[in-house]
Coordinates of C-alpha atoms in Angstrom, one line a residue:
Chain A
X1308 CA 96.5 108.5 13.7
X1309 CA 95.2 112.0 13.8
X1310 CA 92.1 113.6 12.3
X1311 CA 94.0 114.9 9.3
X1312 CA 95.1 111.4 8.3
X1313 CA 91.5 110.2 8.6
X1314 CA 90.2 113.2 6.7
X1315 CA 92.8 112.6 3.9
X1316 CA 91.7 109.0 3.7
X1317 CA 88.1 110.1 3.1
X1318 CA 89.2 112.6 0.5
X1319 CA 91.1 109.9 -1.4
X1320 CA 88.1 107.6 -1.0
X1321 CA 85.9 110.2 -2.7
X1322 CA 88.4 110.4 -5.6
X1323 CA 88.6 106.6 -6.0
X1324 CA 84.8 106.1 -5.9
X1325 CA 84.2 108.8 -8.4
X1326 CA 86.8 107.4 -10.8
X1327 CA 85.5 103.8 -10.4
X1328 CA 81.9 104.9 -11.1
X1329 CA 82.8 107.1 -14.1
X1330 CA 84.6 104.2 -15.7
X1331 CA 81.7 101.9 -15.1
X1332 CA 79.2 104.4 -16.3
X1333 CA 81.1 105.0 -19.5
X1334 CA 79.3 108.2 -20.4
X1335 CA 78.9 110.9 -17.7
X1336 CA 81.5 112.6 -15.5
X1337 CA 81.2 114.0 -12.0
X1338 CA 80.9 117.7 -11.6
X1339 CA 82.4 119.3 -8.5
X1340 CA 81.2 122.1 -6.3
X1341 CA 83.5 123.3 -3.6
X1342 CA 81.8 124.9 -0.6
X1343 CA 83.0 126.5 2.6
X1344 CA 81.2 126.4 6.0
X1345 CA 80.8 129.6 8.0
X1346 CA 82.6 128.8 11.2
X1347 CA 85.2 126.4 9.7
X1348 CA 85.8 123.8 7.1
X1349 CA 83.9 122.9 4.0
X1350 CA 83.4 120.2 1.4
X1351 CA 83.6 118.9 -2.1
X1352 CA 80.2 117.9 -3.5
X1353 CA 80.4 115.8 -6.6
X1354 CA 77.3 115.0 -8.7
X1355 CA 76.9 112.8 -11.8
X1356 CA 73.8 112.8 -13.9
X1357 CA 72.2 111.4 -17.0
X1358 CA 74.8 108.6 -17.4
X1359 CA 74.5 105.3 -19.1
X1360 CA 74.1 103.6 -15.8
X1361 CA 73.6 106.4 -13.2
X1362 CA 70.7 108.7 -13.6
X1363 CA 71.7 110.8 -10.6
X1364 CA 74.4 110.2 -8.1
X1365 CA 76.4 112.1 -5.5
X1366 CA 79.7 111.4 -3.8
X1367 CA 80.2 114.0 -1.1
X1368 CA 83.3 114.7 1.0
X1369 CA 83.3 117.2 3.9
X1370 CA 85.6 118.1 6.8
X1371 CA 84.1 120.7 9.1
X1372 CA 85.1 122.1 12.4
X1373 CA 84.6 124.9 14.9
X1374 CA 82.6 125.7 18.0
X1375 CA 79.9 123.2 18.6
X1376 CA 76.5 124.8 18.0
X1377 CA 74.1 124.1 20.9
X1378 CA 71.7 122.3 18.6
X1379 CA 74.5 119.9 17.8
X1380 CA 75.3 119.4 21.4
X1381 CA 71.7 118.5 22.2
X1382 CA 71.4 116.3 19.1
X1383 CA 74.5 114.3 19.9
X1384 CA 74.1 114.5 23.6
X1385 CA 77.7 115.6 24.2
X1386 CA 79.5 118.3 26.1
X1387 CA 82.6 120.2 24.8
X1388 CA 83.8 123.3 22.9
X1389 CA 85.3 122.4 19.6
X1390 CA 84.2 119.7 17.1
X1391 CA 85.7 118.2 14.0
X1392 CA 83.7 116.1 11.6
X1393 CA 84.7 114.5 8.4
X1394 CA 83.3 111.9 6.1
X1395 CA 82.1 110.6 2.7
X1396 CA 78.5 110.1 1.7
X1397 CA 77.4 108.3 -1.5
X1398 CA 73.9 107.9 -3.0
X1399 CA 73.5 106.4 -6.4
X1400 CA 70.1 106.3 -8.3
X1401 CA 70.6 104.2 -11.4
X1402 CA 68.6 104.7 -14.6
X1403 CA 67.5 101.0 -14.8
X1404 CA 64.9 99.8 -12.3
X1405 CA 66.7 96.5 -12.4
X1406 CA 69.8 98.0 -10.7
X1407 CA 69.5 98.8 -7.0
X1408 CA 69.9 102.2 -5.4
X1409 CA 72.9 102.2 -3.0
X1410 CA 73.9 104.4 -0.1
X1411 CA 77.1 104.5 1.9
X1412 CA 78.3 106.8 4.6
X1413 CA 81.6 106.7 6.5
X1414 CA 82.4 109.4 9.0
X1415 CA 84.6 110.5 11.9
X1416 CA 83.7 112.8 14.7
X1417 CA 85.9 114.4 17.4
X1418 CA 85.4 116.8 20.3
X1419 CA 88.1 118.9 22.0
X1420 CA 90.8 116.5 20.7
X1421 CA 89.8 113.8 23.1
X1422 CA 86.4 112.2 22.6
X1423 CA 86.0 110.7 19.2
X1424 CA 83.9 108.1 17.3
X1425 CA 83.5 106.5 13.9
X1426 CA 80.1 105.9 12.3
X1427 CA 78.7 104.8 9.0
X1428 CA 77.3 102.0 7.0
X1429 CA 76.2 100.7 3.6
X1430 CA 72.6 99.8 2.6
X1431 CA 70.9 98.7 -0.6
X1432 CA 67.5 99.7 -1.9
X1433 CA 66.6 97.4 -4.9
X1434 CA 63.5 98.5 -6.8
X1435 CA 63.0 94.7 -7.2
X1436 CA 64.5 92.6 -4.5
X1437 CA 66.2 89.5 -5.9
X1438 CA 67.5 86.9 -3.5
X1439 CA 70.8 86.4 -5.3
X1440 CA 71.8 90.0 -5.0
X1441 CA 70.5 90.2 -1.4
X1442 CA 72.6 87.3 -0.4
X1443 CA 75.7 88.6 -2.3
X1444 CA 75.3 92.1 -0.7
X1445 CA 74.8 90.9 2.9
X1446 CA 77.5 88.2 2.6
X1447 CA 80.1 90.7 1.4
X1448 CA 79.3 92.9 4.3
X1449 CA 79.5 90.0 6.7
X1450 CA 82.9 89.0 5.3
X1451 CA 84.2 92.5 6.0
X1452 CA 82.7 92.7 9.5
X1453 CA 84.0 89.2 10.5
X1454 CA 87.5 90.3 9.9
X1455 CA 87.2 92.8 12.8
X1456 CA 84.6 91.3 15.1
X1457 CA 82.4 88.2 14.9
X1458 CA 79.5 90.2 16.4
X1459 CA 79.6 93.2 14.1
X1460 CA 77.5 91.9 11.2
X1461 CA 74.5 90.8 13.3
X1462 CA 74.7 93.9 15.4
X1463 CA 75.0 96.4 12.6
X1464 CA 72.5 94.5 10.4
X1465 CA 69.9 94.9 13.1
X1466 CA 70.8 98.6 13.4
X1467 CA 70.3 99.1 9.7
X1468 CA 66.9 97.3 9.8
X1469 CA 65.8 99.6 12.7
X1470 CA 67.2 102.8 11.1
X1471 CA 66.1 102.4 7.5
X1472 CA 62.5 101.9 8.5
X1473 CA 59.5 103.9 7.0
X1474 CA 57.2 103.7 10.0
X1475 CA 54.1 105.2 8.3
X1476 CA 54.4 102.6 5.5
X1477 CA 55.4 99.7 7.8
X1478 CA 58.2 98.9 5.4
X1479 CA 62.0 99.1 5.3
X1480 CA 63.6 101.5 2.8
X1481 CA 65.3 98.6 1.2
X1482 CA 67.0 95.4 2.2
X1483 CA 69.2 97.1 4.7
X1484 CA 72.9 96.3 5.2
X1485 CA 75.0 97.6 8.1
X1486 CA 74.7 100.7 10.1
X1487 CA 77.0 101.7 13.0
X1488 CA 77.7 104.7 15.2
X1489 CA 79.8 105.8 18.1
X1490 CA 82.5 103.2 17.6
X1491 CA 85.4 104.2 19.8
X1492 CA 88.0 102.6 22.1
X1493 CA 85.7 102.7 25.2
X1494 CA 82.6 101.3 23.5
X1495 CA 84.4 98.7 21.4
X1496 CA 87.4 97.7 23.4
X1497 CA 89.5 98.0 20.3
X1498 CA 92.3 100.4 19.3
X1499 CA 91.6 103.5 17.2
X1500 CA 93.6 101.9 14.5
X1501 CA 91.5 98.7 14.4
X1502 CA 88.3 100.8 14.2
X1503 CA 89.7 103.0 11.4
X1504 CA 90.8 99.9 9.5
X1505 CA 87.2 98.6 9.7
X1506 CA 85.8 101.9 8.4
X1507 CA 88.5 102.0 5.6
X1508 CA 87.6 98.5 4.6
X1509 CA 83.9 99.4 4.3
X1510 CA 84.8 102.5 2.3
X1511 CA 87.2 100.7 0.0
X1512 CA 84.8 97.8 -0.7
X1513 CA 82.0 100.1 -1.9
X1514 CA 83.1 100.3 -5.6
X1515 CA 83.7 96.6 -6.0
X1516 CA 80.4 95.6 -4.4
X1517 CA 78.3 98.1 -6.3
X1518 CA 80.0 97.5 -9.6
X1519 CA 79.3 93.8 -9.3
X1520 CA 75.6 94.5 -8.6
X1521 CA 75.5 96.9 -11.6
X1522 CA 77.1 94.2 -13.9
X1523 CA 74.8 91.5 -12.6
X1524 CA 71.7 93.5 -13.6
X1525 CA 72.5 96.1 -16.3
X1526 CA 71.6 93.9 -19.2
X1527 CA 68.1 92.9 -17.8
X1528 CA 65.3 94.3 -19.9
X1529 CA 62.5 96.3 -18.5
X1530 CA 59.3 98.1 -19.7
X1531 CA 57.1 101.0 -18.6
X1532 CA 55.7 98.8 -15.9
X1533 CA 59.1 98.5 -14.2
X1534 CA 59.9 102.2 -14.7
X1535 CA 56.6 103.1 -13.0
X1536 CA 57.4 100.8 -10.0
X1537 CA 60.9 102.4 -9.8
X1538 CA 59.2 105.8 -9.6
X1539 CA 56.9 104.6 -6.8
X1540 CA 59.9 103.1 -4.9
X1541 CA 61.7 106.4 -5.3
X1542 CA 58.8 108.2 -3.7
X1543 CA 59.3 106.0 -0.6
X1544 CA 63.0 106.9 -0.7
X1545 CA 62.0 110.6 -0.6
X1546 CA 59.6 109.9 2.3
X1547 CA 62.3 108.2 4.3
X1548 CA 65.0 110.8 3.7
X1549 CA 62.8 113.9 4.3
X1550 CA 60.8 112.5 7.3
X1551 CA 63.2 110.1 9.1
X1552 CA 66.8 110.4 8.0
X1553 CA 68.8 111.9 10.9
X1554 CA 71.6 113.2 8.7
X1555 CA 69.2 115.1 6.5
X1556 CA 67.2 116.6 9.3
X1557 CA 70.4 117.5 11.2
X1558 CA 72.0 119.0 8.1
X1559 CA 69.0 121.2 7.2
X1560 CA 68.4 122.3 10.8
X1561 CA 72.0 123.4 11.3
X1562 CA 72.0 125.3 8.0
X1563 CA 74.1 122.9 6.1
X1564 CA 74.4 123.3 2.3
X1565 CA 70.9 122.3 1.1
X1566 CA 71.9 121.1 -2.4
X1567 CA 74.7 118.9 -0.9
X1568 CA 72.3 117.4 1.7
X1569 CA 69.4 116.9 -0.8
X1570 CA 71.6 115.3 -3.5
X1571 CA 70.4 112.0 -1.9
X1572 CA 66.9 112.5 -3.4
X1573 CA 66.1 110.6 -6.6
X1574 CA 65.9 112.4 -10.0
X1575 CA 62.1 112.0 -10.0
X1576 CA 59.4 110.2 -8.1
X1577 CA 55.7 109.4 -8.5
X1578 CA 53.0 109.3 -5.8
X1579 CA 49.9 107.3 -6.8
X1580 CA 47.0 107.2 -4.3
X1581 CA 46.8 103.9 -2.4
X1582 CA 48.7 102.0 -5.0
X1583 CA 48.8 98.2 -4.4
X1584 CA 50.7 95.8 -6.6
X1585 CA 48.9 92.9 -8.2
X1586 CA 48.7 89.7 -6.3
X1587 CA 51.7 87.4 -6.8
X1588 CA 53.5 90.0 -8.9
X1589 CA 57.2 90.7 -8.7
X1590 CA 56.3 94.0 -7.1
X1591 CA 54.3 92.3 -4.4
X1592 CA 57.1 89.9 -3.8
X1593 CA 59.5 92.9 -3.3
X1594 CA 57.1 94.5 -0.8
X1595 CA 57.0 91.3 1.2
X1596 CA 60.8 91.4 1.5
X1597 CA 60.9 95.0 2.8
X1598 CA 60.6 93.9 6.4
X1599 CA 62.8 94.0 9.4
X1600 CA 64.7 90.9 10.6
X1601 CA 64.9 88.9 7.3
X1602 CA 68.1 86.8 7.2
X1603 CA 69.3 87.4 3.7
X1604 CA 72.3 85.1 4.3
X1605 CA 69.8 82.2 4.1
X1606 CA 69.3 82.9 0.4
X1607 CA 72.6 81.3 -0.5
Chain B
X63 CA 25.4 125.2 17.5
X64 CA 26.9 121.9 18.5
X65 CA 29.7 119.8 17.0
X66 CA 27.3 117.6 15.0
X67 CA 26.0 120.6 13.2
X68 CA 29.5 121.7 12.4
X69 CA 30.6 118.3 11.3
X70 CA 27.5 118.0 9.1
X71 CA 28.4 121.3 7.5
X72 CA 31.9 120.0 6.7
X73 CA 30.4 116.8 5.2
X74 CA 28.1 118.8 2.9
X75 CA 31.1 121.1 2.0
X76 CA 33.0 118.0 0.9
X77 CA 30.0 117.0 -1.3
X78 CA 29.7 120.4 -2.8
X79 CA 33.4 120.9 -3.6
X80 CA 33.6 117.4 -5.2
X81 CA 30.6 118.1 -7.4
X82 CA 31.9 121.5 -8.4
X83 CA 35.3 120.2 -9.3
X84 CA 33.9 117.2 -11.2
X85 CA 31.8 119.5 -13.3
X86 CA 34.7 121.8 -14.0
X87 CA 37.0 119.0 -14.8
X88 CA 34.6 117.4 -17.2
X89 CA 36.3 114.1 -17.4
X90 CA 37.2 112.4 -14.1
X91 CA 35.2 111.6 -11.0
X92 CA 36.2 111.3 -7.4
X93 CA 36.6 107.9 -5.9
X94 CA 35.7 107.5 -2.2
X95 CA 37.4 105.5 0.5
X96 CA 35.6 105.3 3.9
X97 CA 37.9 104.6 6.9
X98 CA 37.4 104.2 10.6
X99 CA 39.7 105.3 13.3
X100 CA 40.6 102.9 16.1
X101 CA 39.4 104.7 19.2
X102 CA 36.5 106.6 17.5
X103 CA 35.3 108.2 14.4
X104 CA 36.6 108.1 10.8
X105 CA 36.5 109.8 7.5
X106 CA 35.7 109.9 3.8
X107 CA 38.7 110.3 1.6
X108 CA 37.9 111.3 -2.0
X109 CA 40.5 111.3 -4.7
X110 CA 40.3 112.4 -8.3
X111 CA 43.0 111.6 -10.8
X112 CA 43.9 111.9 -14.5
X113 CA 41.3 114.5 -15.3
X114 CA 41.2 117.1 -18.0
X115 CA 42.1 119.8 -15.5
X116 CA 43.1 117.9 -12.3
X117 CA 46.0 115.5 -12.5
X118 CA 45.6 114.5 -8.9
X119 CA 43.4 115.9 -6.2
X120 CA 42.0 115.0 -2.8
X121 CA 39.0 116.3 -0.8
X122 CA 39.0 114.7 2.6
X123 CA 36.4 114.9 5.3
X124 CA 36.9 113.5 8.8
X125 CA 35.3 113.5 12.2
X126 CA 37.3 111.7 14.9
X127 CA 36.9 111.6 18.6
X128 CA 37.9 109.7 21.7
X129 CA 40.5 109.8 24.5
X130 CA 43.2 112.4 23.8
X131 CA 46.5 110.6 23.1
X132 CA 49.3 112.1 25.2
X133 CA 51.2 113.0 22.0
X134 CA 48.2 115.1 21.0
X135 CA 48.1 116.8 24.4
X136 CA 51.7 117.8 24.1
X137 CA 51.4 118.8 20.5
X138 CA 48.4 121.0 21.2
X139 CA 49.5 122.0 24.7
X140 CA 46.1 121.3 26.2
X141 CA 44.7 119.4 29.1
X142 CA 41.5 117.2 29.0
X143 CA 40.1 113.8 28.5
X144 CA 38.0 113.5 25.4
X145 CA 38.5 115.3 22.1
X146 CA 36.4 115.8 19.0
X147 CA 38.0 117.0 15.7
X148 CA 36.3 117.5 12.4
X149 CA 37.3 119.2 9.1
X150 CA 37.8 119.2 5.4
X151 CA 41.1 119.3 3.6
X152 CA 41.6 119.9 -0.1
X153 CA 44.7 119.8 -2.2
X154 CA 44.5 120.0 -6.0
X155 CA 47.4 119.4 -8.4
X156 CA 46.4 120.5 -11.8
X157 CA 47.8 118.9 -15.0
X158 CA 48.7 122.3 -16.6
X159 CA 51.7 124.1 -15.2
X160 CA 49.8 127.3 -16.0
X161 CA 47.1 126.5 -13.4
X162 CA 48.0 127.0 -9.7
X163 CA 48.1 124.3 -7.0
X164 CA 45.5 125.1 -4.3
X165 CA 45.1 123.9 -0.7
X166 CA 42.3 124.6 1.7
X167 CA 41.7 123.3 5.2
X168 CA 38.8 124.2 7.6
X169 CA 38.6 122.5 10.9
X170 CA 37.0 122.4 14.4
X171 CA 38.4 121.0 17.6
X172 CA 36.7 120.5 20.9
X173 CA 37.9 119.1 24.3
X174 CA 35.6 117.8 27.0
X175 CA 32.6 119.6 25.6
X176 CA 33.9 123.0 26.7
X177 CA 37.1 124.3 25.2
X178 CA 36.9 124.6 21.4
X179 CA 38.5 126.3 18.5
X180 CA 38.3 126.7 14.7
X181 CA 41.3 126.7 12.4
X182 CA 42.1 126.6 8.7
X183 CA 43.0 128.7 5.7
X184 CA 43.5 128.7 2.0
X185 CA 46.8 129.2 0.1
X186 CA 47.8 129.2 -3.5
X187 CA 50.9 127.7 -5.1
X188 CA 51.2 128.8 -8.7
X189 CA 54.0 127.1 -10.7
X190 CA 54.2 130.5 -12.4
X191 CA 53.2 133.5 -10.2
X192 CA 51.2 136.0 -12.2
X193 CA 50.3 139.3 -10.6
X194 CA 46.7 139.3 -11.9
X195 CA 45.9 136.0 -10.2
X196 CA 47.8 136.9 -7.1
X197 CA 45.8 140.1 -6.8
X198 CA 42.5 138.3 -7.5
X199 CA 43.2 135.5 -4.9
X200 CA 44.3 137.8 -2.1
X201 CA 41.6 140.3 -2.8
X202 CA 38.9 137.6 -2.6
X203 CA 40.3 136.4 0.7
X204 CA 40.4 139.9 2.0
X205 CA 36.8 140.6 1.0
X206 CA 35.7 137.5 3.0
X207 CA 37.9 138.4 6.0
X208 CA 36.7 142.0 6.1
X209 CA 33.1 140.9 6.5
X210 CA 34.0 139.5 9.9
X211 CA 36.9 141.5 11.2
X212 CA 38.9 144.3 9.6
X213 CA 42.1 142.9 11.1
X214 CA 41.7 139.3 9.9
X215 CA 43.2 139.6 6.4
X216 CA 46.5 141.2 7.5
X217 CA 46.8 139.0 10.5
X218 CA 46.0 135.7 8.7
X219 CA 48.0 136.7 5.6
X220 CA 51.1 137.1 7.8
X221 CA 50.4 133.7 9.5
X222 CA 50.3 132.1 6.1
X223 CA 53.6 133.7 5.0
X224 CA 55.2 132.4 8.2
X225 CA 53.7 128.9 8.0
X226 CA 54.1 128.1 4.4
X227 CA 57.8 128.8 4.4
X228 CA 60.5 126.4 3.2
X229 CA 63.4 127.4 5.5
X230 CA 66.1 125.4 3.8
X231 CA 65.3 126.9 0.4
X232 CA 64.6 130.4 1.9
X233 CA 61.4 130.6 -0.2
X234 CA 57.7 130.4 0.5
X235 CA 55.7 127.4 -0.8
X236 CA 53.6 129.7 -2.9
X237 CA 52.0 133.1 -2.7
X238 CA 50.4 132.3 0.6
X239 CA 46.8 133.3 1.4
X240 CA 45.3 133.1 4.9
X241 CA 46.1 130.8 7.8
X242 CA 44.4 130.9 11.2
X243 CA 44.1 128.7 14.3
X244 CA 42.6 128.7 17.7
X245 CA 39.8 131.0 16.9
X246 CA 37.3 130.9 19.8
X247 CA 35.2 133.2 21.9
X248 CA 37.9 134.0 24.4
X249 CA 40.6 134.8 21.8
X250 CA 38.5 136.6 19.3
X251 CA 35.8 138.3 21.4
X252 CA 33.2 137.0 19.0
X253 CA 30.3 134.5 19.3
X254 CA 30.8 130.9 18.3
X255 CA 28.2 131.6 15.6
X256 CA 30.2 134.5 14.1
X257 CA 33.4 132.4 14.0
X258 CA 31.6 129.5 12.4
X259 CA 30.1 131.8 9.8
X260 CA 33.6 133.0 8.9
X261 CA 34.8 129.4 8.5
X262 CA 31.7 128.5 6.5
X263 CA 32.3 131.5 4.3
X264 CA 35.9 130.4 3.6
X265 CA 34.8 126.9 2.8
X266 CA 31.9 127.9 0.6
X267 CA 34.1 130.3 -1.4
X268 CA 36.7 127.7 -2.3
X269 CA 35.0 126.4 -5.5
X270 CA 34.2 129.8 -6.9
X271 CA 37.7 131.1 -6.3
X272 CA 39.5 128.1 -7.7
X273 CA 37.3 127.6 -10.7
X274 CA 37.8 131.2 -11.6
X275 CA 41.6 130.6 -11.5
X276 CA 41.2 127.5 -13.6
X277 CA 39.2 129.3 -16.2
X278 CA 41.6 132.2 -16.3
X279 CA 44.5 129.9 -17.1
X280 CA 43.3 126.7 -18.6
X281 CA 43.7 127.8 -22.3
X282 CA 47.3 129.0 -21.9
X283 CA 49.7 126.9 -23.9
X284 CA 52.8 125.4 -22.5
X285 CA 55.7 123.2 -23.6
X286 CA 58.2 120.7 -22.0
X287 CA 60.0 123.7 -20.4
X288 CA 57.0 124.7 -18.4
X289 CA 56.2 121.0 -17.5
X290 CA 59.8 120.6 -16.2
X291 CA 59.4 123.7 -14.1
X292 CA 56.1 122.4 -12.7
X293 CA 57.9 119.2 -11.7
X294 CA 60.6 121.2 -9.9
X295 CA 58.0 123.3 -8.1
X296 CA 56.2 120.1 -7.1
X297 CA 59.4 118.8 -5.5
X298 CA 59.4 121.9 -3.3
X299 CA 55.8 121.1 -2.4
X300 CA 56.9 117.6 -1.3
X301 CA 59.8 119.1 0.7
X302 CA 57.4 121.5 2.6
X303 CA 54.8 118.8 3.3
X304 CA 57.2 116.1 4.5
X305 CA 59.6 118.3 6.4
X306 CA 57.5 121.2 7.8
X307 CA 53.7 120.7 7.5
X308 CA 52.4 120.3 11.1
X309 CA 49.2 118.4 9.9
X310 CA 51.3 115.8 8.0
X311 CA 53.7 115.3 10.8
X312 CA 51.0 115.1 13.4
X313 CA 48.9 112.7 11.3
X314 CA 51.8 110.3 10.6
X315 CA 53.0 110.4 14.2
X316 CA 49.6 109.6 15.6
X317 CA 49.1 106.7 13.2
X318 CA 46.6 108.5 11.0
X319 CA 45.6 106.9 7.7
X320 CA 48.8 107.3 5.6
X321 CA 47.1 107.4 2.2
X322 CA 44.7 110.1 3.3
X323 CA 47.4 112.2 4.8
X324 CA 49.8 111.9 1.9
X325 CA 47.1 112.5 -0.8
X326 CA 48.5 116.1 -0.6
X327 CA 51.7 115.0 -2.4
X328 CA 51.9 115.8 -6.1
X329 CA 51.5 113.0 -8.7
X330 CA 55.2 113.3 -9.5
X331 CA 58.2 115.5 -8.8
X332 CA 61.7 116.1 -10.1
X333 CA 64.8 116.9 -8.2
X334 CA 67.7 118.4 -10.3
X335 CA 70.9 119.2 -8.5
X336 CA 71.4 122.9 -7.9
X337 CA 68.9 124.0 -10.6
X338 CA 68.9 127.7 -11.2
X339 CA 66.5 129.3 -13.6
X340 CA 67.9 131.6 -16.4
X341 CA 68.4 135.2 -15.7
X342 CA 65.2 137.3 -16.3
X343 CA 63.2 134.2 -17.2
X344 CA 59.5 133.7 -16.0
X345 CA 60.9 131.1 -13.7
X346 CA 63.3 133.5 -12.0
X347 CA 60.5 136.0 -11.8
X348 CA 58.4 133.4 -9.9
X349 CA 61.2 132.7 -7.5
X350 CA 61.6 136.4 -6.7
X351 CA 57.9 136.4 -5.7
X352 CA 58.2 133.5 -3.4
X353 CA 59.1 135.7 -0.4
X354 CA 57.4 136.6 2.8
X355 CA 55.7 139.9 3.2
X356 CA 54.8 140.7 -0.4
X357 CA 51.6 142.8 -0.6
X358 CA 49.8 141.2 -3.5
X359 CA 46.9 143.7 -3.1
X360 CA 49.2 146.3 -4.6
X361 CA 49.1 144.4 -8.0
X362 CA 45.6 145.7 -8.7

């Protein structure tokens, strides 16, 4: 299976996810911006906003190639001349604070037609962590992982905890999920096809998992209090993405398309000085669950 | 003049600025948080919010000392054992989009009781750039600079343009101002007292300059359109501070007090995908003035 086959899968995946989300939202449609990269390749940025369910969301596809910029070589710690990178990135900011924010990325990278790897993951950022959803989400990811490797879930769950961590707040961005990188034949002792099947499975599961989480929570009522908390949690999302997220940093530093990269930011956010939730509130309970190393599978 | 005298000046400056701003605001008062630094020193964070004029503002004083962490040595490119750093930082986010955001920092740094330098600056971020205010602001700064060195204004104006630049947006944060660093006897061929007098003059001018800008603009009417634009401009302020600002990065990386560092962030911000102002609108006019190298003194 060559890079074009992989790239075509990602393109189809973008189509499928956009269609699924539009139907579930029932009001708004995605708008598309095509862009080209100086040096080779380009992408399809698709943004939905002001929906019934989704306040702002992006589903991006890109396939870029060309000479490897020296910054990219240093960043990835690789040698070579020509790279090819393709993938899909999804970030959904729902209108209701009772529905979680979700992020997924699946990607493929290749150098000089020989070295390659897959990377990606899915992670969930509930404004309010509830144990039922946390169990559901992690268990669904574990079921997918287990089909391919019995160690994947634990390994990639830990990577997500470590990656989606807001150091200066000493809190995780959300309840994590799975995060993986540099999966290839040498590192994983699996065929390229097996690895691609795993990545496909993750990508194809996105709509089902997120739509179930939407349906589970969309009829929950909320007031100004929950909306305020949502805005505060969104500010932490901004802090993570602008300070720590490797993809964002890398994209901006290598002159990627700013609006496609920053589509991940929430529609709005609030910063209150030294805000602390009330003792024993739902908000405090959520903060207590934004920690590394929690086994959400125990919440069955 | 020793470090305690300088530190005491900064402490008094914080008191003066807070008093001046409270009187001008007429509604809200600053609240103080005292904090201590593990390793030596501490600070007084003062925050005002929900005022008549000021939606969110911070005036921070700190004086910290101790062994120089290796990160700090690398960052500052210095050798030595013991450091002492003191200064005042101010960021004011007004409620009205017609009043500009302002930022000032004045600071003093010393190593092993011999090497020292002053740094700082003032810069203005109007949501709507108007030429009268831009001229007033830059001309006031030039008048102060000229008292000490006829080259200061041009030199430090250029530094501000270069520093307060949002690369991925290809726009400046605001209309700049002055920015200076590492002013000491060796670099400037001036006495320590002369340099301190310059820094004092900058600090002492803050209230007068900003209060004049408040009075000039506070009775201007605005609608939802201007409030939306303010929120968009605030999102750019967030992007600058979290991605590029050296003080923010440095503070967070060296485990500074997060809430004191991030007091600079606006009360709220909005991110719209690929927002472009209407042709020939006030908003577009503002964007056209967020460029490096504009001579605002020409607007007399």
